[in-house]
XYZ file of C-alpha atoms in Angstrom:
709
model
C 28.867 101.712 233.492
C 29.766 98.097 234.090
C 30.920 95.567 231.465
C 28.053 93.598 229.818
C 28.740 90.009 228.633
C 27.019 88.513 225.519
C 24.793 85.586 226.373
C 25.854 83.486 223.307
C 29.602 83.683 223.197
C 30.450 85.420 226.460
C 32.497 88.072 224.661
C 32.588 91.497 226.360
C 30.333 94.086 224.837
C 31.920 97.517 224.288
C 30.484 100.346 226.419
C 27.680 102.309 224.881
C 28.583 105.670 223.427
C 26.806 108.763 224.891
C 23.761 109.745 222.907
C 24.010 112.930 220.873
C 20.890 115.074 220.981
C 20.011 117.112 217.943
C 18.662 120.366 219.386
C 17.045 121.198 216.047
C 14.574 118.311 216.331
C 11.568 118.383 218.624
C 11.886 116.501 221.852
C 8.978 114.258 220.849
C 11.077 112.285 218.157
C 12.841 109.472 219.943
C 16.217 108.264 218.531
C 16.019 105.344 215.949
C 17.990 102.298 216.994
C 20.771 101.056 214.589
C 19.944 97.871 212.423
C 22.505 95.224 211.224
C 22.191 96.100 207.470
C 25.797 95.054 206.697
C 25.435 91.553 208.072
C 22.171 91.032 206.154
C 23.836 91.989 202.858
C 26.729 89.642 203.575
C 24.385 86.748 204.303
C 22.428 87.412 201.107
C 25.624 87.520 199.073
C 26.833 84.286 200.545
C 23.518 82.596 199.804
C 23.534 83.828 196.208
C 27.110 82.641 195.724
C 26.232 79.229 197.134
C 23.269 78.918 194.786
C 25.343 80.094 191.796
C 28.186 77.657 192.466
C 26.018 74.654 193.312
C 26.590 71.596 191.086
C 22.937 71.469 190.113
C 22.962 75.146 189.074
C 26.133 74.698 187.060
C 24.761 71.579 185.382
C 21.514 73.374 184.545
C 23.418 76.349 183.131
C 25.706 74.138 181.046
C 22.666 72.196 179.793
C 20.870 75.410 178.807
C 23.907 76.948 177.113
C 24.790 73.700 175.372
C 21.396 73.185 173.781
C 21.047 76.865 172.978
C 24.408 76.782 171.237
C 23.310 73.675 169.353
C 20.647 75.837 167.707
C 23.104 78.651 167.012
C 25.792 76.269 165.763
C 23.268 74.352 163.679
C 22.164 77.579 162.041
C 25.775 78.465 161.312
C 26.414 75.022 159.799
C 23.276 75.132 157.644
C 24.140 78.646 156.483
C 27.664 77.576 155.587
C 26.374 74.552 153.694
C 23.899 76.712 151.805
C 26.601 79.250 151.017
C 29.028 76.603 149.801
C 26.278 74.950 147.775
C 25.504 78.187 145.958
C 29.015 79.598 145.617
C 32.480 78.438 144.646
C 33.888 78.825 148.176
C 34.232 75.087 148.755
C 36.219 74.601 145.550
C 38.435 77.572 146.354
C 39.090 76.283 149.879
C 40.068 72.823 148.633
C 42.228 74.399 145.931
C 44.117 76.455 148.524
C 44.576 73.377 150.738
C 45.978 71.345 147.834
C 48.380 74.152 146.914
C 49.517 74.469 150.524
C 50.166 70.721 150.660
C 52.197 70.902 147.439
C 49.874 68.438 145.665
C 49.787 69.989 142.209
C 47.783 67.163 140.639
C 45.023 67.543 143.206
C 45.142 71.318 142.841
C 44.704 70.979 139.068
C 41.752 68.640 139.584
C 40.013 71.104 141.938
C 40.698 73.955 139.522
C 38.968 71.990 136.762
C 36.024 71.287 139.072
C 35.829 75.001 139.881
C 35.733 75.881 136.193
C 32.952 73.366 135.552
C 30.957 74.694 138.508
C 31.204 78.284 137.300
C 30.182 77.301 133.792
C 27.171 75.388 135.090
C 26.197 78.284 137.370
C 26.386 80.727 134.467
C 24.150 78.454 132.392
C 21.594 78.269 135.221
C 21.517 82.055 135.476
C 20.969 82.369 131.753
C 18.135 79.879 131.999
C 16.518 81.966 134.748
C 16.239 84.939 132.389
C 14.018 82.976 130.058
C 12.210 81.112 132.829
C 9.288 83.622 133.253
C 8.401 83.474 129.570
C 8.577 79.693 129.565
C 6.550 79.522 132.761
C 3.849 81.804 131.314
C 3.652 79.755 128.138
C 3.514 76.557 130.154
C 0.766 77.929 132.408
C -1.281 79.072 129.426
C -0.873 75.735 127.696
C -1.780 73.867 130.871
C -4.869 76.033 131.408
C -5.985 75.491 127.841
C -5.454 71.744 127.989
C -7.257 71.523 131.317
C -10.236 73.531 130.083
C -10.400 71.543 126.877
C -10.137 68.257 128.740
C -12.903 69.201 131.172
C -15.120 70.311 128.291
C -14.607 67.044 126.422
C -15.305 65.096 129.611
C -18.479 67.148 130.124
C -19.595 66.370 126.591
C -19.093 62.650 127.207
C -21.084 62.849 130.436
C -23.903 64.819 128.805
C -24.158 62.286 125.986
C -23.972 59.336 128.350
C -26.590 60.720 130.782
C -28.645 62.443 128.036
C -28.625 65.568 130.191
C -27.245 68.813 128.789
C -26.609 70.113 132.340
C -23.842 67.524 132.799
C -21.777 69.510 130.354
C -20.653 71.737 133.245
C -20.265 68.932 135.798
C -16.433 68.486 135.423
C -15.861 72.249 135.675
C -18.083 72.476 138.761
C -16.233 69.516 140.289
C -12.906 71.281 139.722
C -14.262 74.463 141.299
C -15.475 72.435 144.296
C -12.045 70.812 144.613
C -10.409 74.245 144.624
C -12.875 75.436 147.269
C -12.127 72.489 149.552
C -8.405 72.963 149.007
C -8.746 76.568 150.144
C -10.768 75.453 153.164
C -8.111 72.883 154.154
C -5.312 75.399 153.727
C -7.245 77.940 155.782
C -7.662 75.442 158.613
C -4.101 74.148 158.508
C -2.357 77.453 157.851
C -2.623 78.762 161.393
C -1.033 75.723 163.116
C 1.620 75.577 160.386
C 2.553 79.213 160.944
C 2.714 78.553 164.689
C 4.640 75.273 164.530
C 6.833 76.091 161.532
C 9.430 78.201 163.352
C 9.636 75.659 166.165
C 10.134 72.865 163.653
C 12.904 74.913 162.036
C 14.583 75.474 165.387
C 14.302 71.769 166.141
C 15.951 70.939 162.803
C 18.785 73.391 163.508
C 19.188 71.898 166.984
C 19.452 68.418 165.457
C 22.221 69.540 163.094
C 24.100 71.294 165.877
C 23.721 68.371 168.270
C 24.999 65.905 165.676
C 28.039 68.096 164.960
C 28.531 68.988 168.659
C 28.471 72.670 167.673
C 28.861 74.135 171.169
C 31.769 75.416 173.285
C 33.943 72.672 174.676
C 33.282 73.661 178.306
C 29.544 72.953 178.013
C 29.827 69.645 176.131
C 29.389 66.358 178.032
C 32.645 64.964 179.338
C 34.274 62.255 177.196
C 34.630 58.729 178.560
C 37.832 58.138 180.452
C 38.912 55.358 178.099
C 38.575 57.400 174.906
C 42.365 57.527 174.556
C 44.694 60.399 175.325
C 45.751 62.722 172.487
C 49.167 61.979 171.030
C 51.597 64.814 171.760
C 55.413 64.933 171.527
C 55.758 64.633 175.295
C 53.471 61.577 175.341
C 55.527 59.847 172.616
C 58.865 60.635 174.252
C 57.626 59.449 177.650
C 56.298 56.233 176.121
C 59.666 55.559 174.444
C 61.618 56.459 177.577
C 59.639 53.959 179.667
C 60.091 51.032 177.265
C 62.772 49.514 179.477
C 65.644 50.094 177.023
C 68.468 51.479 179.188
C 70.437 53.333 176.441
C 67.237 54.968 175.215
C 66.201 56.065 178.701
C 69.657 57.471 179.409
C 69.787 59.334 176.084
C 66.385 60.957 176.714
C 67.509 62.169 180.140
C 70.724 63.658 178.731
C 69.016 65.510 175.892
C 68.578 69.194 176.592
C 65.180 69.264 174.928
C 63.884 66.222 176.891
C 64.005 63.999 173.808
C 62.009 66.208 171.419
C 64.869 66.128 168.880
C 64.184 62.428 168.259
C 60.730 63.124 166.833
C 59.701 64.252 163.407
C 56.431 66.142 162.926
C 53.313 64.330 164.167
C 51.080 64.032 161.091
C 47.414 63.118 160.898
C 47.226 59.844 158.952
C 43.746 58.455 158.403
C 42.110 57.445 161.668
C 45.292 58.104 163.644
C 48.629 59.909 163.621
C 52.079 59.048 162.285
C 55.487 60.097 163.550
C 59.075 59.147 162.668
C 61.437 58.567 165.600
C 65.204 58.773 165.085
C 66.719 56.557 167.752
C 69.870 57.604 169.617
C 73.147 55.769 169.113
C 73.207 52.370 170.779
C 69.476 51.653 170.303
C 68.453 49.243 167.546
C 65.144 49.439 165.698
C 64.306 45.798 166.442
C 64.500 46.553 170.170
C 61.610 48.987 169.793
C 59.726 46.583 167.502
C 59.999 43.827 170.085
C 58.291 45.999 172.699
C 55.212 46.895 170.681
C 52.726 45.937 173.393
C 54.505 47.947 176.087
C 54.807 50.936 173.766
C 51.080 50.755 172.993
C 50.168 50.614 176.668
C 52.484 53.557 177.398
C 50.566 55.470 174.718
C 47.205 54.512 176.311
C 46.350 52.307 173.337
C 45.723 48.625 172.688
C 48.461 46.634 170.992
C 46.557 46.356 167.713
C 46.237 50.164 167.571
C 50.007 50.784 167.245
C 52.058 49.751 164.191
C 55.840 50.002 163.950
C 57.535 50.007 160.537
C 61.072 50.729 159.363
C 61.428 53.559 156.792
C 64.490 54.124 154.627
C 66.235 56.507 157.038
C 68.859 54.874 159.261
C 68.083 54.216 162.956
C 64.504 55.326 162.425
C 61.190 53.723 163.323
C 57.832 54.972 162.039
C 54.976 54.818 164.529
C 51.359 54.809 163.401
C 49.012 55.276 166.358
C 45.295 54.842 165.818
C 42.590 56.863 167.502
C 41.170 54.781 170.314
C 38.555 52.363 168.939
C 38.865 53.613 165.343
C 40.012 50.259 163.950
C 36.861 48.577 165.189
C 34.673 50.814 163.026
C 33.552 49.446 159.604
C 35.163 50.923 156.493
C 32.009 50.931 154.372
C 30.785 48.920 151.376
C 32.868 48.071 148.343
C 32.830 50.443 145.349
C 31.913 47.379 143.269
C 28.528 47.429 145.034
C 28.058 51.197 145.078
C 28.925 51.744 141.398
C 26.961 49.436 139.121
C 28.716 50.871 136.071
C 32.210 49.970 137.319
C 34.502 48.106 134.920
C 37.997 46.655 135.195
C 41.177 46.872 133.180
C 43.643 44.012 133.679
C 46.628 45.909 132.347
C 46.119 49.463 133.627
C 43.454 49.227 136.317
C 43.579 48.542 140.051
C 41.015 46.728 142.142
C 39.276 48.795 144.872
C 40.254 46.238 147.496
C 39.809 48.162 150.736
C 41.376 50.926 152.797
C 44.718 51.382 154.468
C 45.055 52.243 158.138
C 45.603 55.846 157.059
C 42.131 55.807 155.508
C 43.387 55.943 151.912
C 41.914 53.709 149.230
C 43.919 50.478 148.871
C 43.956 49.564 145.191
C 45.685 46.407 143.950
C 47.016 45.691 140.458
C 46.695 42.222 138.930
C 48.891 42.832 135.894
C 51.396 39.969 135.461
C 51.491 39.188 139.191
C 51.097 35.784 140.786
C 49.098 36.021 144.021
C 49.304 34.185 147.342
C 46.881 34.859 150.217
C 47.203 32.930 153.454
C 46.039 33.069 157.048
C 44.101 31.205 159.666
C 40.738 29.630 158.915
C 37.570 31.751 158.922
C 39.373 35.092 158.847
C 38.266 36.273 155.392
C 40.854 34.762 153.042
C 38.342 33.536 150.461
C 36.304 36.749 150.700
C 39.396 38.879 150.035
C 40.521 36.758 147.077
C 36.980 36.584 145.682
C 36.558 40.370 145.860
C 39.790 40.769 143.867
C 38.628 38.220 141.277
C 35.146 39.779 140.977
C 36.683 43.120 140.079
C 38.903 41.479 137.460
C 35.880 39.607 136.080
C 34.491 42.987 134.986
C 37.184 42.928 132.283
C 35.640 40.551 129.687
C 39.043 39.754 128.177
C 40.186 37.925 131.344
C 39.712 34.142 131.489
C 39.331 32.204 134.732
C 40.107 28.584 135.604
C 39.066 28.058 139.214
C 39.402 25.153 141.644
C 37.667 25.602 144.997
C 38.976 22.773 147.169
C 36.692 23.764 150.023
C 33.630 23.086 147.912
C 30.943 24.939 149.871
C 29.829 27.290 147.106
C 32.079 30.273 147.824
C 32.945 30.516 144.119
C 29.673 29.236 142.620
C 28.796 32.694 141.252
C 31.650 32.233 138.735
C 29.587 29.617 136.892
C 29.110 31.356 133.553
C 32.259 33.465 134.004
C 35.004 30.869 134.453
C 35.845 28.390 131.709
C 36.544 25.785 134.412
C 35.035 25.643 137.905
C 35.964 22.664 140.106
C 34.322 22.558 143.535
C 34.964 19.949 146.199
C 37.451 18.841 148.870
C 37.945 15.187 147.906
C 41.029 13.564 146.375
C 39.166 13.334 143.066
C 38.738 17.101 143.091
C 42.454 17.514 143.804
C 43.219 15.308 140.795
C 40.951 17.467 138.631
C 42.520 20.659 139.996
C 46.004 19.299 139.259
C 45.010 18.426 135.693
C 43.554 21.934 135.352
C 46.878 23.505 136.399
C 48.764 21.124 134.060
C 46.431 22.165 131.226
C 47.333 25.767 132.053
C 51.009 24.807 131.707
C 50.259 23.395 128.239
C 48.410 26.594 127.346
C 51.394 28.605 128.588
C 53.758 26.560 126.424
C 51.514 27.045 123.367
C 51.582 30.788 123.948
C 55.349 30.811 124.316
C 55.730 28.912 121.047
C 53.357 31.326 119.323
C 55.343 34.252 120.747
C 58.492 32.823 119.099
C 56.753 33.000 115.736
C 55.272 36.464 116.334
C 56.802 38.523 119.179
C 53.913 40.994 119.019
C 51.092 38.484 119.484
C 48.760 39.356 122.383
C 47.026 36.747 124.547
C 43.992 37.140 126.784
C 44.926 37.024 130.496
C 44.348 33.620 132.105
C 43.907 33.481 135.897
C 44.428 29.985 137.349
C 42.940 30.211 140.836
C 43.207 27.418 143.433
C 41.532 28.183 146.753
C 42.511 26.025 149.753
C 45.678 25.002 147.910
C 47.011 23.273 151.029
C 44.580 20.439 150.231
C 46.376 19.893 146.914
C 49.849 19.967 148.475
C 48.805 17.457 151.152
C 46.996 15.047 148.782
C 48.376 11.467 149.117
C 47.006 10.118 145.810
C 49.447 8.795 143.178
C 48.778 8.245 139.493
C 49.371 5.142 137.382
C 53.024 6.066 136.940
C 53.466 6.251 140.744
C 53.776 10.037 140.648
C 52.095 11.769 143.620
C 49.639 14.566 142.995
C 50.579 16.319 146.264
C 53.856 16.910 148.038
C 56.734 19.354 147.667
C 59.189 17.282 145.639
C 60.102 17.297 141.973
C 57.871 14.234 141.477
C 54.738 16.069 142.687
C 52.455 16.875 139.773
C 50.677 19.841 141.407
C 53.879 21.310 142.817
C 55.736 21.096 139.512
C 52.822 22.526 137.519
C 52.621 25.550 139.845
C 56.385 26.023 139.668
C 56.335 26.029 135.869
C 53.628 28.724 135.800
C 55.558 30.777 138.346
C 58.692 30.534 136.220
C 57.307 31.552 132.827
C 53.585 32.244 133.053
C 53.626 35.996 133.606
C 55.460 36.565 130.292
C 52.364 35.318 128.418
C 49.762 36.441 131.021
C 49.126 33.017 132.563
C 48.937 33.794 136.281
C 48.677 31.571 139.351
C 46.538 32.605 142.316
C 46.506 30.501 145.467
C 44.814 30.734 148.847
C 46.035 28.595 151.754
C 45.564 28.142 155.502
C 48.165 28.111 158.282
C 51.302 27.925 156.083
C 53.960 25.316 156.793
C 56.799 23.907 154.709
C 54.579 20.893 153.993
C 51.360 22.577 152.859
C 53.058 25.604 151.250
C 56.549 24.767 149.938
C 59.208 27.470 149.957
C 59.696 27.567 146.177
C 55.954 28.049 145.643
C 55.380 30.784 148.189
C 58.422 32.735 147.006
C 57.210 32.601 143.412
C 54.265 34.927 144.164
C 54.611 38.635 143.394
C 51.695 39.686 145.601
C 51.765 38.063 149.028
C 49.110 38.842 151.623
C 48.405 37.409 155.038
C 45.553 37.575 157.492
C 46.056 36.775 161.164
C 48.654 34.054 161.809
C 49.893 32.316 164.926
C 53.662 32.817 164.893
C 56.379 34.986 163.415
C 57.789 31.983 161.527
C 54.448 31.620 159.734
C 54.516 35.341 158.962
C 57.916 34.878 157.328
C 56.534 32.020 155.236
C 53.564 34.126 154.177
C 55.261 37.453 153.450
C 59.011 36.807 153.310
C 61.851 37.749 155.636
C 62.287 41.319 154.393
C 58.685 42.324 155.043
C 58.755 40.872 158.569
C 62.143 42.424 159.333
C 60.723 45.787 158.230
C 57.779 45.517 160.622
C 55.110 43.356 158.971
C 53.384 41.466 161.786
C 50.270 39.510 160.748
C 50.814 37.335 163.824
C 49.842 40.345 165.945
C 46.443 40.798 164.322
C 43.509 39.744 166.490
C 41.855 36.396 165.835
C 38.196 36.973 164.968
C 38.283 40.748 165.534
C 40.540 41.679 162.593
C 38.689 39.503 160.104
C 39.395 40.753 156.565
C 42.499 42.724 157.601
C 45.600 41.722 155.633
C 49.265 42.622 155.666
C 50.253 42.940 151.995
C 53.719 42.780 150.460
C 53.514 43.669 146.767
C 54.702 46.209 144.237
C 51.154 46.221 142.875
C 49.818 48.399 145.701
C 50.817 51.926 146.667
C 52.569 52.221 150.017
C 54.676 54.875 151.742
C 58.213 55.193 150.441
C 60.635 52.880 152.182
C 58.026 50.379 153.417
C 57.943 46.811 152.153
C 54.429 45.997 153.400
C 51.152 47.707 154.194
C 48.123 46.755 156.278
C 44.807 46.772 154.393
C 41.263 46.455 155.703
C 39.452 44.840 152.777
C 35.885 45.538 151.713
C 33.590 42.608 152.479
C 31.138 41.462 149.814
C 28.333 39.228 151.029
C 27.305 36.249 148.931
C 24.316 38.227 147.631
C 26.501 41.185 146.666
C 29.050 38.848 145.041
C 26.268 37.323 142.942
C 25.131 40.801 141.838
C 28.639 41.773 140.721
C 29.033 38.398 138.997
C 25.794 38.950 137.073
C 27.179 42.223 135.740
C 30.339 40.379 134.682
C 28.282 37.661 132.957
C 26.418 40.321 130.989
C 29.782 41.302 129.478
C 30.600 37.708 128.536
C 28.337 35.889 126.131
C 28.396 32.187 125.521
C 30.648 30.992 128.380
C 30.054 27.329 129.138
C 31.686 26.525 132.473
C 33.225 23.056 132.681
C 33.133 21.330 136.073
C 36.050 19.003 135.317
C 38.949 18.558 132.943
C 38.151 15.175 131.453
C 40.775 12.846 129.981
C 41.086 9.487 128.295
C 37.536 9.011 126.928
C 36.135 8.236 123.496
C 34.894 11.546 122.231
C 32.442 12.763 119.585
C 34.250 15.869 118.230
C 31.165 17.509 116.710
C 29.171 17.111 119.919
C 32.093 18.445 121.931
C 32.430 21.452 119.613
C 28.725 22.126 120.092
C 29.188 21.878 123.852
C 32.006 24.397 124.034
C 30.156 26.834 121.764
C 27.650 27.310 124.586
C 24.931 29.881 123.894
C 27.061 32.177 121.725
C 25.990 32.681 118.116
C 29.606 32.328 117.009
C 32.939 31.746 118.743
C 36.507 32.336 117.587
C 38.204 29.150 116.404
C 41.105 29.900 118.758
C 38.735 29.932 121.731
C 37.043 26.725 120.526
C 40.422 24.957 120.501
C 41.190 26.167 124.036
C 37.834 25.003 125.359
C 38.191 21.632 123.665
C 41.605 21.201 125.297
C 40.029 21.938 128.652
C 37.223 19.506 127.972
C 39.618 16.661 127.155
C 43.356 17.252 127.174
C 44.146 13.744 125.937
C 41.864 14.060 122.896
C 42.129 17.717 121.943
C 45.263 18.949 123.705
C 47.382 18.900 120.536
C 44.704 19.937 118.052
C 45.460 22.724 115.586
C 43.231 24.831 113.380
C 43.717 22.274 110.581
C 42.344 19.477 112.806
C 39.281 21.549 113.652
C 38.717 22.456 110.020
C 39.045 18.803 108.953
C 36.411 17.647 111.471
C 33.932 20.327 110.384
C 34.547 19.855 106.660
C 31.398 18.845 104.807
C 29.072 19.675 107.705
C 28.066 23.127 106.502
C 29.507 24.511 109.733
C 33.060 25.079 108.497
C 34.958 28.050 109.990
C 34.259 31.357 108.274
C 35.395 34.941 108.658
C 33.481 37.472 110.732
C 34.969 40.926 111.227
C 38.221 39.620 109.783
C 38.588 36.678 112.223
C 37.800 32.978 111.799
C 34.750 31.850 113.768
C 32.409 28.856 114.024
C 28.651 29.435 113.855
C 26.483 27.662 116.404
C 23.311 27.637 114.290
C 25.072 25.946 111.341
C 26.521 23.207 113.540
C 23.222 22.724 115.367
C 21.455 22.259 112.016
C 23.985 19.628 110.942
C 23.724 17.724 114.254
C 19.918 17.758 114.046
C 20.033 16.278 110.522
C 22.660 13.745 111.576
C 20.591 12.544 114.514
C 17.554 12.219 112.258
C 19.513 10.098 109.809
C 20.971 7.963 112.610
C 24.562 8.656 111.561
C 27.548 9.480 113.688
C 30.462 11.665 113.035
C 33.789 10.106 112.321
C 35.793 9.739 115.449
C 39.302 11.055 115.480
């Protein structure tokens, strides 16, 4: 037989095999031709594989699995929450974690919480045993009261309508109400039974979707700019590519590719922290000077990487934030959340904000002068005001405040502060200077009293000048040609601040100042270095950072000049022993809680409720003819009685020239014969407002005047 060629591809067709005849079959059954079953199966398999691997099929499958797992994961989360809410598993888990971390104090605290939980649970179980009896008694009492009430109401209706049948009207109305309630339940019950499970599944799906409770492979892909995870290889590569030749060479020569340089990578707040021991020949300041390049090598922005110098030699500590975490708010202040919060000047700490690690940043005010500086409109006043509002919740603390901006930022302290000066003019600077000088006199009086009695205790006095650069730059001179501003020994404001810095903390007279853009002219060196707590918002240059925080803090990594103008509003770099910071660091970055004006007023009102009878003076007046009895009445304010010591202090504030040197004998002599002489109350000498008011009313009626001193 000849060769047959295929019409499609012209390939030769193999010769047909001879037919085999089955002699057992009848001759009438023709042979069945062969069909291409194998090729049909192959084509079907290929089609099914193509459908299964298509992007749309995979997306649909991932979508279905993801949302199904949301329901399953949501159910698991709800079950775990219910289990932890009813059992002690949460307390036991936290106790084990604290023990594993070696934090014995925290472990003890969780053990105490566990004991309290078990005791409360036992009490609830005991209450359940008696609950049926109490419920039965309550139901019987309620039924009796209801029946009696309906009967009395029926009697009133029958009498009012003169119809005995109305006696049963309230009971019939109640029966009708029950009938309609049953009808409504009957109608609604079916849809509720149908929709209830679906609503439950929807709730579980919502919980699972919020917690992303599904396998990672079915979850939506993360944005490309979310920031790469920080691993040892990423850190070593970032350091190697900094452009420091000795460092690059040392990494290449290390057998472990540089891993020996790294300490453990620890989770720290909204980021991670790692210590890097630099090889010989590489200085820590070389790494500090390449902060931006290091951040970019780590796939972060510059403000998301902080470099500090711990105690260990040749070591830098890197804190690397999660991408975008520092742009998230830190939440409201505890002063707003807890309306029962109080303060303690000596032992307490202000809930000022949060560190970059996410820990609470709490600041002590005890015997520490404070300086806060930074560029304008970055949150300096808000940070200082939040600190002062917390301290105002200690009623023993006195405030003398000068706001040289004068736009009402401190107006809520009217009724809290003994002195509140507000305004930016030269006259306000003069008043602020006289206020600080009066504080110096008060400090000297306390020191003299301490010589007589070493154990005498004085109430804390906070002398707060906001926008202090206005005072330092004031050109006004007094009658003796002494300037109010300036940085020389002839400057009245400068010298008064220096005196308080030198001796004030020993008798709890403290100086707080807030300034803008520090220079040697508007913030003299001797003044800025006299502060124990120094904090800075964003600044323009490293030299300004050194003025604000000191050389040591900047040399150890403090860099307020690298904060972002406008974006890091309220973020401060703090150098102080009054705030907890990691061992070996001389500064810490704090994101402060922001209190709006309305919230500040609310906190101030709580502080005022603790202080009765505070009359806030708006100026420290001098050189006038005074009426002592009227002035005493003024400083008494609304209080029923005030300590004679406090009256003398307030009189000195009212007029230093007239009352600055007054003693208790002078006050007693003025009040003698008025019926308002000092008397003892609870063992302490006080002056009664009602007695003095009665004398002044009689004096005015008689047209007399008190003898002037």
